[in-house]
Coordinates of C-alpha atoms and ligand atoms in Angstrom, one line a residue:
M1 CA -146.3 -24.9 38.6
L2 CA -143.5 -23.5 36.6
I3 CA -143.7 -20.3 33.9
V4 CA -141.9 -21.2 31.0
M5 CA -140.7 -17.6 29.2
R6 CA -140.5 -17.0 25.7
D7 CA -136.9 -16.8 23.8
G8 CA -135.3 -13.5 24.3
C9 CA -137.5 -12.3 27.1
S10 CA -136.3 -9.2 28.6
P11 CA -135.4 -8.9 32.3
Q12 CA -138.4 -6.3 32.6
D13 CA -140.8 -9.1 31.6
V14 CA -139.4 -11.5 34.3
D15 CA -139.8 -8.5 36.9
R16 CA -143.7 -8.4 35.8
V17 CA -144.4 -11.7 36.2
I18 CA -142.6 -11.7 39.7
D19 CA -144.6 -8.8 40.8
R20 CA -147.7 -10.7 39.9
L21 CA -147.2 -13.7 41.5
R22 CA -146.6 -11.5 44.7
Q23 CA -150.4 -9.6 43.8
M24 CA -151.6 -13.3 44.4
S25 CA -149.7 -14.2 47.5
A26 CA -147.0 -16.6 46.0
D27 CA -143.5 -16.2 45.4
G28 CA -141.2 -17.3 42.2
Q29 CA -137.9 -18.6 41.9
V30 CA -136.2 -18.0 38.2
A31 CA -133.8 -20.1 36.8
E32 CA -131.9 -21.0 33.5
L33 CA -133.0 -24.4 31.9
S34 CA -131.5 -25.3 28.3
G35 CA -131.1 -21.5 27.4
R36 CA -134.6 -20.9 28.6
T37 CA -135.8 -18.8 31.5
V38 CA -138.3 -20.4 34.0
I39 CA -140.3 -18.9 36.6
G40 CA -141.0 -21.5 39.4
V41 CA -144.4 -20.7 41.2
D42 CA -144.0 -21.0 45.4
P43 CA -146.4 -22.3 46.9
P44 CA -147.2 -24.9 43.9
G45 CA -150.8 -24.2 43.5
A46 CA -150.9 -20.4 44.1
I47 CA -151.9 -19.8 40.9
A48 CA -155.5 -21.1 39.0
G49 CA -154.4 -22.2 36.1
P50 CA -152.2 -22.4 32.9
D51 CA -154.6 -18.9 32.0
A52 CA -154.2 -17.2 34.8
L53 CA -150.8 -15.3 33.6
D54 CA -152.6 -14.5 30.4
G55 CA -151.7 -11.1 28.5
L56 CA -148.0 -10.7 30.5
A57 CA -145.2 -10.0 28.2
G58 CA -142.7 -13.1 27.6
V59 CA -145.0 -15.6 29.2
E60 CA -145.0 -18.4 26.7
R61 CA -146.9 -20.8 29.0
V62 CA -147.8 -21.9 32.1
V63 CA -146.8 -26.0 33.1
V64 CA -149.2 -27.0 35.6
L65 CA -146.7 -29.9 37.8
A66 CA -148.2 -29.9 41.2
D67 CA -151.6 -31.6 42.3
P68 CA -154.3 -28.7 43.5
H69 CA -155.4 -30.4 46.4
P70 CA -152.1 -31.7 47.9
L71 CA -154.5 -32.5 51.5
A72 CA -157.4 -34.3 50.3
R73 CA -155.5 -36.4 47.5
R74 CA -155.6 -39.9 48.8
E75 CA -152.1 -41.2 47.2
G76 CA -148.8 -40.7 49.0
R77 CA -151.0 -41.4 52.4
E78 CA -151.1 -44.4 54.3
G79 CA -155.0 -45.5 54.7
R80 CA -157.8 -43.6 54.6
T81 CA -159.1 -41.0 56.6
V82 CA -161.6 -41.7 59.8
V83 CA -163.8 -39.0 61.3
V84 CA -164.5 -40.0 64.7
V85 CA -168.0 -38.1 66.2
G86 CA -168.5 -39.6 70.2
D87 CA -168.5 -43.3 69.6
V88 CA -169.1 -43.2 66.1
R89 CA -166.7 -43.9 63.4
V90 CA -167.4 -42.5 59.8
G91 CA -165.1 -44.0 57.6
G92 CA -164.3 -46.9 60.0
G93 CA -165.7 -49.9 57.9
R94 CA -169.2 -50.3 59.4
P95 CA -171.2 -48.0 57.7
V96 CA -173.3 -45.3 59.9
L97 CA -176.3 -44.3 59.3
I98 CA -177.3 -40.8 59.5
A99 CA -181.4 -40.1 60.0
G100 CA -183.5 -37.0 60.4
P101 CA -186.3 -34.7 59.5
C102 CA -185.3 -32.5 57.0
A103 CA -185.9 -29.5 59.3
V104 CA -186.3 -28.7 63.1
E105 CA -189.6 -28.0 63.7
G106 CA -190.6 -28.1 67.3
E107 CA -188.7 -30.0 70.5
Q108 CA -190.7 -32.4 71.1
A109 CA -191.6 -34.0 68.1
L110 CA -187.6 -33.9 67.7
C111 CA -186.7 -35.6 70.7
S112 CA -189.6 -38.3 70.3
L113 CA -188.3 -38.5 66.6
A114 CA -184.4 -38.9 68.0
R115 CA -185.6 -41.9 70.4
T116 CA -187.2 -43.7 67.7
L117 CA -184.3 -43.5 65.5
K118 CA -181.5 -44.6 68.4
A119 CA -183.5 -47.5 68.9
A120 CA -184.1 -48.6 65.1
G121 CA -180.2 -48.2 65.2
A122 CA -179.2 -44.7 63.8
D123 CA -175.9 -43.6 64.5
L124 CA -176.6 -39.8 64.1
L125 CA -179.1 -37.2 64.2
R126 CA -179.6 -34.8 61.2
G127 CA -181.8 -31.7 61.2
G128 CA -181.9 -28.3 59.8
A129 CA -182.3 -25.6 62.1
L130 CA -182.0 -23.0 58.9
K131 CA -183.2 -24.0 55.1
P132 CA -181.3 -22.6 52.5
R133 CA -184.3 -23.1 50.2
S134 CA -184.1 -22.4 46.9
S135 CA -187.2 -20.2 46.7
P136 CA -187.4 -17.4 49.3
Y137 CA -191.3 -18.0 49.7
S138 CA -190.3 -22.1 51.3
F139 CA -190.1 -22.5 54.8
Q140 CA -186.9 -21.0 55.6
G141 CA -186.2 -23.0 59.3
I142 CA -187.4 -22.7 62.6
G143 CA -184.3 -20.5 63.4
L144 CA -181.5 -20.0 65.5
D145 CA -183.6 -21.9 68.8
G146 CA -183.4 -25.2 66.5
Y147 CA -179.9 -25.6 67.8
R148 CA -181.0 -25.9 70.7
M149 CA -183.4 -28.1 70.3
L150 CA -181.3 -30.1 68.5
G151 CA -179.4 -30.1 71.9
R152 CA -181.5 -31.2 74.0
A153 CA -182.8 -34.2 71.0
R154 CA -178.8 -35.2 71.7
E155 CA -179.2 -35.3 75.3
V156 CA -182.6 -37.3 75.2
S157 CA -181.6 -39.9 72.7
G158 CA -177.5 -39.6 73.2
L159 CA -177.4 -39.4 69.2
P160 CA -174.9 -36.5 68.2
V161 CA -176.0 -34.3 65.7
V162 CA -175.3 -33.2 62.7
S163 CA -176.9 -29.7 61.2
E164 CA -176.3 -26.9 58.3
V165 CA -174.8 -23.9 59.1
L166 CA -175.1 -20.8 56.7
D167 CA -172.9 -18.1 58.3
E168 CA -171.2 -16.8 61.3
A169 CA -174.9 -16.2 63.8
S170 CA -175.8 -20.2 63.3
L171 CA -171.9 -21.3 63.6
E172 CA -172.4 -19.4 66.7
A173 CA -175.4 -21.0 68.2
A174 CA -174.7 -24.1 66.7
R175 CA -171.3 -24.4 68.6
E176 CA -172.8 -26.0 71.7
H177 CA -175.4 -28.1 70.0
V178 CA -174.0 -29.6 66.9
D179 CA -171.0 -32.2 66.4
V180 CA -171.1 -32.4 63.0
L181 CA -171.0 -29.2 61.0
Q182 CA -173.1 -29.4 57.5
V183 CA -171.9 -27.2 54.8
G184 CA -175.2 -28.0 52.1
A185 CA -174.9 -28.3 48.5
R186 CA -176.0 -24.6 48.0
N187 CA -172.7 -23.5 49.6
M188 CA -170.1 -25.7 48.6
H189 CA -168.8 -23.0 46.3
N190 CA -168.9 -20.3 49.6
Y191 CA -165.6 -20.3 50.4
A192 CA -165.5 -17.8 52.7
L193 CA -168.2 -20.2 54.8
L194 CA -166.2 -22.6 54.1
K195 CA -162.7 -21.1 56.0
K196 CA -165.2 -20.1 58.8
V197 CA -166.3 -23.7 59.5
A198 CA -163.6 -25.0 59.2
R199 CA -162.2 -23.1 62.2
A200 CA -165.0 -23.9 64.7
G201 CA -162.9 -26.9 65.8
R202 CA -165.7 -29.6 64.8
P203 CA -165.5 -32.2 62.1
V204 CA -167.5 -31.1 59.0
L205 CA -169.8 -32.4 56.4
L206 CA -169.6 -31.4 53.0
K207 CA -172.2 -32.3 50.4
R208 CA -171.5 -32.0 46.9
G209 CA -172.6 -29.0 44.7
M210 CA -175.8 -29.8 42.3
T211 CA -173.0 -29.0 39.8
A212 CA -169.9 -29.8 41.4
T213 CA -167.2 -31.6 39.4
L214 CA -165.2 -34.6 41.2
H215 CA -162.3 -32.1 41.4
E216 CA -164.4 -29.1 42.4
W217 CA -166.0 -31.0 45.3
M218 CA -162.4 -31.9 46.5
L219 CA -161.1 -27.8 46.3
A220 CA -163.5 -27.3 48.3
A221 CA -162.6 -30.6 50.8
E222 CA -159.0 -28.6 50.2
Y223 CA -160.5 -25.2 52.2
V224 CA -161.4 -27.3 55.1
L225 CA -158.5 -29.3 55.5
E226 CA -155.8 -26.5 54.1
A227 CA -157.5 -24.2 57.3
G228 CA -156.1 -26.9 59.5
N229 CA -159.2 -28.8 60.3
P230 CA -158.5 -32.7 58.9
A231 CA -162.6 -34.7 60.0
V232 CA -163.9 -33.9 56.8
I233 CA -166.9 -35.9 55.2
L234 CA -167.8 -35.8 52.1
C235 CA -171.5 -36.6 50.8
E236 CA -173.1 -36.8 47.4
R237 CA -176.7 -35.9 47.3
G238 CA -177.5 -35.9 43.4
I239 CA -176.6 -33.6 40.4
R240 CA -178.4 -31.8 38.2
T241 CA -178.7 -33.7 34.8
F242 CA -181.5 -33.5 32.1
S243 CA -183.2 -36.4 33.7
G244 CA -186.6 -35.2 34.9
H245 CA -188.2 -38.2 36.7
S246 CA -186.4 -37.5 40.0
R247 CA -185.2 -34.4 41.8
F248 CA -181.8 -34.9 41.0
T249 CA -179.6 -37.7 39.8
L250 CA -177.6 -39.4 42.4
D251 CA -174.3 -40.1 40.8
L252 CA -173.4 -43.0 42.4
S253 CA -170.0 -43.7 39.8
V254 CA -168.5 -40.4 41.6
V255 CA -168.5 -43.0 45.0
P256 CA -165.7 -45.1 43.8
A257 CA -164.2 -42.3 41.8
I258 CA -163.9 -40.2 44.9
R259 CA -162.8 -42.8 46.6
E260 CA -159.8 -43.7 44.3
A261 CA -158.6 -39.6 44.6
S262 CA -159.0 -39.0 48.0
H263 CA -159.0 -40.7 51.4
L264 CA -161.9 -38.9 53.1
P265 CA -165.0 -41.0 53.6
V266 CA -167.9 -40.3 51.6
I267 CA -172.0 -40.9 52.4
V268 CA -174.9 -40.9 50.0
D269 CA -178.0 -38.7 50.5
P270 CA -180.5 -40.6 48.5
S271 CA -183.6 -38.6 50.0
H272 CA -182.5 -35.2 48.4
A273 CA -181.5 -37.2 45.3
T274 CA -184.4 -39.2 44.1
G275 CA -187.0 -36.8 45.9
F276 CA -189.5 -39.3 46.9
R277 CA -189.8 -42.1 49.3
S278 CA -190.5 -44.8 47.5
R279 CA -186.8 -44.5 45.9
V280 CA -185.4 -44.4 49.0
P281 CA -184.4 -47.6 50.0
A282 CA -183.5 -49.0 46.5
M283 CA -181.0 -46.0 46.2
A284 CA -179.8 -47.0 49.6
R285 CA -178.8 -50.0 49.1
A286 CA -176.9 -49.2 45.5
A287 CA -174.9 -46.6 47.7
L288 CA -173.6 -48.8 50.0
A289 CA -172.8 -51.7 47.4
S290 CA -170.5 -48.5 45.7
G291 CA -169.0 -48.3 48.7
A292 CA -170.4 -45.4 50.9
D293 CA -169.8 -45.1 54.2
G294 CA -172.4 -44.0 55.2
I295 CA -176.3 -43.0 54.0
M296 CA -178.5 -40.4 55.4
L297 CA -182.3 -40.4 55.0
E298 CA -184.5 -37.7 56.2
V299 CA -187.2 -39.5 58.0
H300 CA -190.9 -37.4 59.7
A301 CA -193.4 -38.8 62.1
D302 CA -195.7 -37.6 59.6
P303 CA -194.5 -36.8 56.5
R304 CA -197.6 -35.4 55.1
Q305 CA -197.2 -32.4 58.1
A306 CA -193.7 -31.7 57.2
L307 CA -192.8 -28.3 56.7
S308 CA -190.2 -29.3 54.0
D309 CA -189.5 -32.2 51.8
G310 CA -192.1 -34.2 53.2
R311 CA -191.9 -36.5 50.0
Q312 CA -188.9 -37.7 50.5
A313 CA -188.9 -38.8 53.9
L314 CA -189.0 -42.0 55.2
L315 CA -191.8 -43.2 58.2
P316 CA -190.1 -44.4 61.2
E317 CA -190.8 -47.5 60.8
Q318 CA -189.3 -47.3 57.3
F319 CA -186.2 -46.4 58.6
A320 CA -186.1 -49.2 60.9
A321 CA -187.0 -51.8 58.4
L322 CA -184.7 -49.9 55.8
A323 CA -181.9 -49.5 58.8
A324 CA -182.0 -53.3 59.2
E325 CA -181.6 -54.4 56.1
L326 CA -178.4 -52.6 55.1
R327 CA -176.9 -53.6 58.2
A328 CA -177.4 -57.3 56.6
L329 CA -176.5 -55.9 53.5
S330 CA -173.1 -54.7 54.6
A331 CA -172.1 -57.9 56.5
A332 CA -173.3 -59.8 53.3
L333 CA -171.0 -57.5 51.3
D334 CA -168.2 -57.7 53.2
S335 CA -168.1 -61.6 53.4
A336 CA -168.6 -61.4 49.8
R337 CA -165.6 -59.8 49.4
E338 CA -163.6 -61.8 51.7
T339 CA -164.7 -65.4 49.9
V340 CA -164.2 -64.1 46.4
P341 CA -160.2 -64.2 45.8
Ligands
LIG401 C1 -180.4 -30.8 53.5 O1 -178.9 -32.0 53.8 O2 -181.2 -30.2 54.3 C2 -180.1 -30.3 52.5 C3 -181.1 -29.2 52.4 O3 -179.2 -30.9 51.6 P1 -178.7 -30.5 49.8 O4 -177.6 -29.3 50.9 O5 -178.5 -31.3 49.8 O6 -179.4 -29.9 49.3
LIG402 MN1 -184.3 -31.6 53.1

């Protein structure tokens, strides 16, 4: 980032800009360039955008030179990031299947479902102990004890666990039992939470906010990477559009776009995107074809009795059939890529 000063600006104008940069925890290097005073900003991404210094006397314009997401971007890196969770490699070529209920509802039901899902080909178990619902009147989750139940389900099934955290207390409760910490769509912009989650020493599954651009999603990932945690999995889960036929609009066009822009693995959640179980298999297939590194699916043994999101939950036997189909599809996509020059 470079600040170009007006012709004839005063030394006081330059000092004021340096002071403002220091207020933003940045520094300024003053130089003369073709008779003009310019100030280089260090670190380069320290000021938000070209209007950050609006109103300061003597400033002509701010030129954005630096990439705003130096750690998340793909450019300049060899290969893609593979996030390792136990024996599972997310982004390692073989698509990862994450399955489980929307919410943890009880230990026995969860353990029994986890065993079934493992046998059906799931790689990771999902389930929310705390549910950040849009309405305060909706089921808010079983509570912190849900993390212990997930730990138990991990023990009996051998599946590593993905679960959402909301705050310090949930992070603490999840520490022992959860392998991948999920930041939900509603919290993608919660930067204080991103920093805390980043420091927990576990991989982070970062859902795309329902109104977030690709750039904002990458900046959220940048928060985790910048805090020293390289293990970030991105998850597209549908965005808000004018369309009313489904819960959200699954933006599969973002999959190749973010794979171009970032080295991080990206998975797709067709359950929350569509909101209807009948539409989940088609969008799961499409997600694999779009280049996703994995699929996250909600599954419930008795969706009509589910405490949240039952309408979009697959039955265990539907998951088993879809999992087998997705494995076959993935092999077909690999061989198509190899056979077509
Ligand atoms: C979830 O995966 O449990 C969830 C709440 O999803 P999202 O944050 O995408 O709404
Ligand atoms: Mn859900």
